[in-house]
PDB file of C-alpha atoms in Angstrom:
ATOM      1  CA  MET P  75      89.626  55.937 108.219  1.00  0.00           C
ATOM      2  CA  SER P  76      92.977  55.640 110.008  1.00  0.00           C
ATOM      3  CA  SER P  77      93.497  54.120 113.431  1.00  0.00           C
ATOM      4  CA  PHE P  78      94.225  57.719 114.707  1.00  0.00           C
ATOM      5  CA  HIS P  79      91.079  59.219 113.348  1.00  0.00           C
ATOM      6  CA  ALA P  80      88.694  56.215 114.569  1.00  0.00           C
ATOM      7  CA  ASN P  81      90.092  56.685 117.903  1.00  0.00           C
ATOM      8  CA  ARG P  82      89.298  60.658 117.793  1.00  0.00           C
ATOM      9  CA  PHE P  83      85.841  59.967 116.718  1.00  0.00           C
ATOM     10  CA  PHE P  84      85.526  57.411 119.377  1.00  0.00           C
ATOM     11  CA  ALA P  85      86.512  59.781 122.254  1.00  0.00           C
ATOM     12  CA  ALA P  86      84.696  62.448 120.560  1.00  0.00           C
ATOM     13  CA  SER P  87      81.518  60.586 120.552  1.00  0.00           C
ATOM     14  CA  ALA P  88      81.975  59.255 124.190  1.00  0.00           C
ATOM     15  CA  LEU P  89      82.670  62.774 125.404  1.00  0.00           C
ATOM     16  CA  ALA P  90      79.711  63.818 123.810  1.00  0.00           C
ATOM     17  CA  ALA P  91      77.619  60.790 125.483  1.00  0.00           C
ATOM     18  CA  VAL P  92      78.986  61.318 128.927  1.00  0.00           C
ATOM     19  CA  GLY P  93      78.431  65.512 128.619  1.00  0.00           C
ATOM     20  CA  VAL P  94      74.715  64.767 127.252  1.00  0.00           C
ATOM     21  CA  GLY P  95      74.284  62.311 130.490  1.00  0.00           C
ATOM     22  CA  PHE P  96      75.697  64.251 132.990  1.00  0.00           C
ATOM     23  CA  LEU P  97      73.290  67.048 131.832  1.00  0.00           C
ATOM     24  CA  LEU P  98      70.526  64.980 132.442  1.00  0.00           C
ATOM     25  CA  ALA P  99      71.178  63.647 135.884  1.00  0.00           C
ATOM     26  CA  VAL P 100      72.088  67.585 136.895  1.00  0.00           C
ATOM     27  CA  VAL P 101      69.677  69.406 135.523  1.00  0.00           C
ATOM     28  CA  PRO P 102      66.629  68.318 137.793  1.00  0.00           C
ATOM     29  CA  ALA P 103      69.077  69.265 141.024  1.00  0.00           C
ATOM     30  CA  PHE P 104      68.010  73.011 140.087  1.00  0.00           C
ATOM     31  CA  GLY P 105      64.040  72.519 140.670  1.00  0.00           C
ATOM     32  CA  GLN P 106      61.327  72.540 138.301  1.00  0.00           C
ATOM     33  CA  PRO P 107      61.936  75.443 135.997  1.00  0.00           C
ATOM     34  CA  LYS P 108      59.062  78.228 135.147  1.00  0.00           C
ATOM     35  CA  THR P 109      57.848  78.181 131.787  1.00  0.00           C
ATOM     36  CA  ILE P 110      55.720  80.438 129.429  1.00  0.00           C
ATOM     37  CA  LEU P 111      54.390  77.939 127.401  1.00  0.00           C
ATOM     38  CA  PRO P 112      52.547  74.544 128.485  1.00  0.00           C
ATOM     39  CA  ALA P 113      55.286  71.793 129.667  1.00  0.00           C
ATOM     40  CA  THR P 114      53.783  68.910 127.006  1.00  0.00           C
ATOM     41  CA  ALA P 115      55.253  66.774 124.596  1.00  0.00           C
ATOM     42  CA  ALA P 116      53.415  69.172 121.684  1.00  0.00           C
ATOM     43  CA  THR P 117      55.426  72.121 123.016  1.00  0.00           C
ATOM     44  CA  CYS P 118      58.509  70.360 122.713  1.00  0.00           C
ATOM     45  CA  ASP P 119      57.860  69.984 118.966  1.00  0.00           C
ATOM     46  CA  GLN P 120      56.264  73.112 118.594  1.00  0.00           C
ATOM     47  CA  LEU P 121      59.451  74.599 119.850  1.00  0.00           C
ATOM     48  CA  ARG P 122      62.000  72.149 118.320  1.00  0.00           C
ATOM     49  CA  GLY P 123      59.812  73.140 114.917  1.00  0.00           C
ATOM     50  CA  TRP P 124      60.700  76.594 115.224  1.00  0.00           C
ATOM     51  CA  LEU P 125      64.478  76.602 116.168  1.00  0.00           C
ATOM     52  CA  VAL P 126      64.939  74.197 113.171  1.00  0.00           C
ATOM     53  CA  ARG P 127      63.462  76.620 110.791  1.00  0.00           C
ATOM     54  CA  TYR P 128      64.765  79.401 112.368  1.00  0.00           C
ATOM     55  CA  ASP P 129      68.522  78.113 112.606  1.00  0.00           C
ATOM     56  CA  SER P 130      68.277  76.559 108.870  1.00  0.00           C
ATOM     57  CA  GLU P 131      67.159  79.936 107.948  1.00  0.00           C
ATOM     58  CA  LYS P 132      69.996  81.872 109.648  1.00  0.00           C
ATOM     59  CA  GLY P 133      72.643  79.265 109.044  1.00  0.00           C
ATOM     60  CA  SER P 134      73.598  79.446 112.974  1.00  0.00           C
ATOM     61  CA  GLN P 135      72.557  76.266 114.663  1.00  0.00           C
ATOM     62  CA  HIS P 136      76.182  74.724 114.513  1.00  0.00           C
ATOM     63  CA  LEU P 137      77.986  77.477 115.611  1.00  0.00           C
ATOM     64  CA  SER P 138      76.432  78.690 118.504  1.00  0.00           C
ATOM     65  CA  GLY P 139      76.035  75.412 120.583  1.00  0.00           C
ATOM     66  CA  ARG P 140      72.014  75.778 120.184  1.00  0.00           C
ATOM     67  CA  ARG P 141      71.937  72.843 118.581  1.00  0.00           C
ATOM     68  CA  PHE P 142      73.680  70.548 121.352  1.00  0.00           C
ATOM     69  CA  ARG P 143      71.018  72.550 123.891  1.00  0.00           C
ATOM     70  CA  ALA P 144      68.114  71.946 122.335  1.00  0.00           C
ATOM     71  CA  ASP P 145      69.205  68.033 121.589  1.00  0.00           C
ATOM     72  CA  VAL P 146      69.642  67.784 125.268  1.00  0.00           C
ATOM     73  CA  ALA P 147      66.357  69.815 125.732  1.00  0.00           C
ATOM     74  CA  LEU P 148      64.382  67.001 123.475  1.00  0.00           C
ATOM     75  CA  ALA P 149      65.794  64.094 125.090  1.00  0.00           C
ATOM     76  CA  LEU P 150      64.287  65.957 128.598  1.00  0.00           C
ATOM     77  CA  CYS P 151      61.297  65.848 126.588  1.00  0.00           C
ATOM     78  CA  ALA P 152      61.422  62.177 125.314  1.00  0.00           C
ATOM     79  CA  SER P 153      61.890  61.053 128.746  1.00  0.00           C
ATOM     80  CA  GLY P 154      58.784  62.851 130.144  1.00  0.00           C
ATOM     81  CA  ARG P 155      60.793  65.440 131.384  1.00  0.00           C
ATOM     82  CA  TYR P 156      58.694  68.392 130.128  1.00  0.00           C
ATOM     83  CA  ALA P 157      58.929  71.168 132.281  1.00  0.00           C
ATOM     84  CA  GLU P 158      62.932  70.915 132.144  1.00  0.00           C
ATOM     85  CA  GLY P 159      63.322  70.176 128.029  1.00  0.00           C
ATOM     86  CA  VAL P 160      60.371  73.204 127.624  1.00  0.00           C
ATOM     87  CA  ALA P 161      62.160  75.708 129.462  1.00  0.00           C
ATOM     88  CA  ILE P 162      65.817  75.239 127.751  1.00  0.00           C
ATOM     89  CA  LEU P 163      63.854  75.706 124.463  1.00  0.00           C
ATOM     90  CA  GLU P 164      62.224  78.522 125.307  1.00  0.00           C
ATOM     91  CA  THR P 165      65.570  80.152 126.510  1.00  0.00           C
ATOM     92  CA  GLU P 166      67.279  78.903 123.166  1.00  0.00           C
ATOM     93  CA  ALA P 167      64.438  80.695 121.551  1.00  0.00           C
ATOM     94  CA  ARG P 168      64.475  83.615 123.179  1.00  0.00           C
ATOM     95  CA  ASN P 169      68.138  83.711 123.135  1.00  0.00           C
ATOM     96  CA  ALA P 170      67.552  83.293 118.941  1.00  0.00           C
ATOM     97  CA  GLY P 171      65.680  86.394 118.986  1.00  0.00           C
ATOM     98  CA  TYR P 172      62.097  84.605 119.258  1.00  0.00           C
ATOM     99  CA  THR P 173      59.801  86.704 121.556  1.00  0.00           C
ATOM    100  CA  PHE P 174      57.410  85.220 123.685  1.00  0.00           C
ATOM    101  CA  PRO P 175      53.669  87.122 124.307  1.00  0.00           C
ATOM    102  CA  THR P 176      53.397  87.703 128.218  1.00  0.00           C
ATOM    103  CA  PRO P 177      50.648  85.760 129.643  1.00  0.00           C
TER     104      PRO P 177
END
């Protein structure tokens, strides 16, 4: 890899890391989001699995930005911030066309 391409790759990676860090820091400022599903690690896994299956069937995960937002949500879940992560994953699932049953 040429040094030009290596520098571009490093810059893009650094920018992505800063973006995720910023989102992880800013999301709590908006309060606890309301979710339809329980805010648990199992719910994060369930929604992740659904989005992976749905996006791979549709071939749209890299075009829509949904993958990035889902990755941010999964990072929130991994850090124990389930309510925030589940809220983002629910939004992405809704945007992908999934309809949640009303409670």
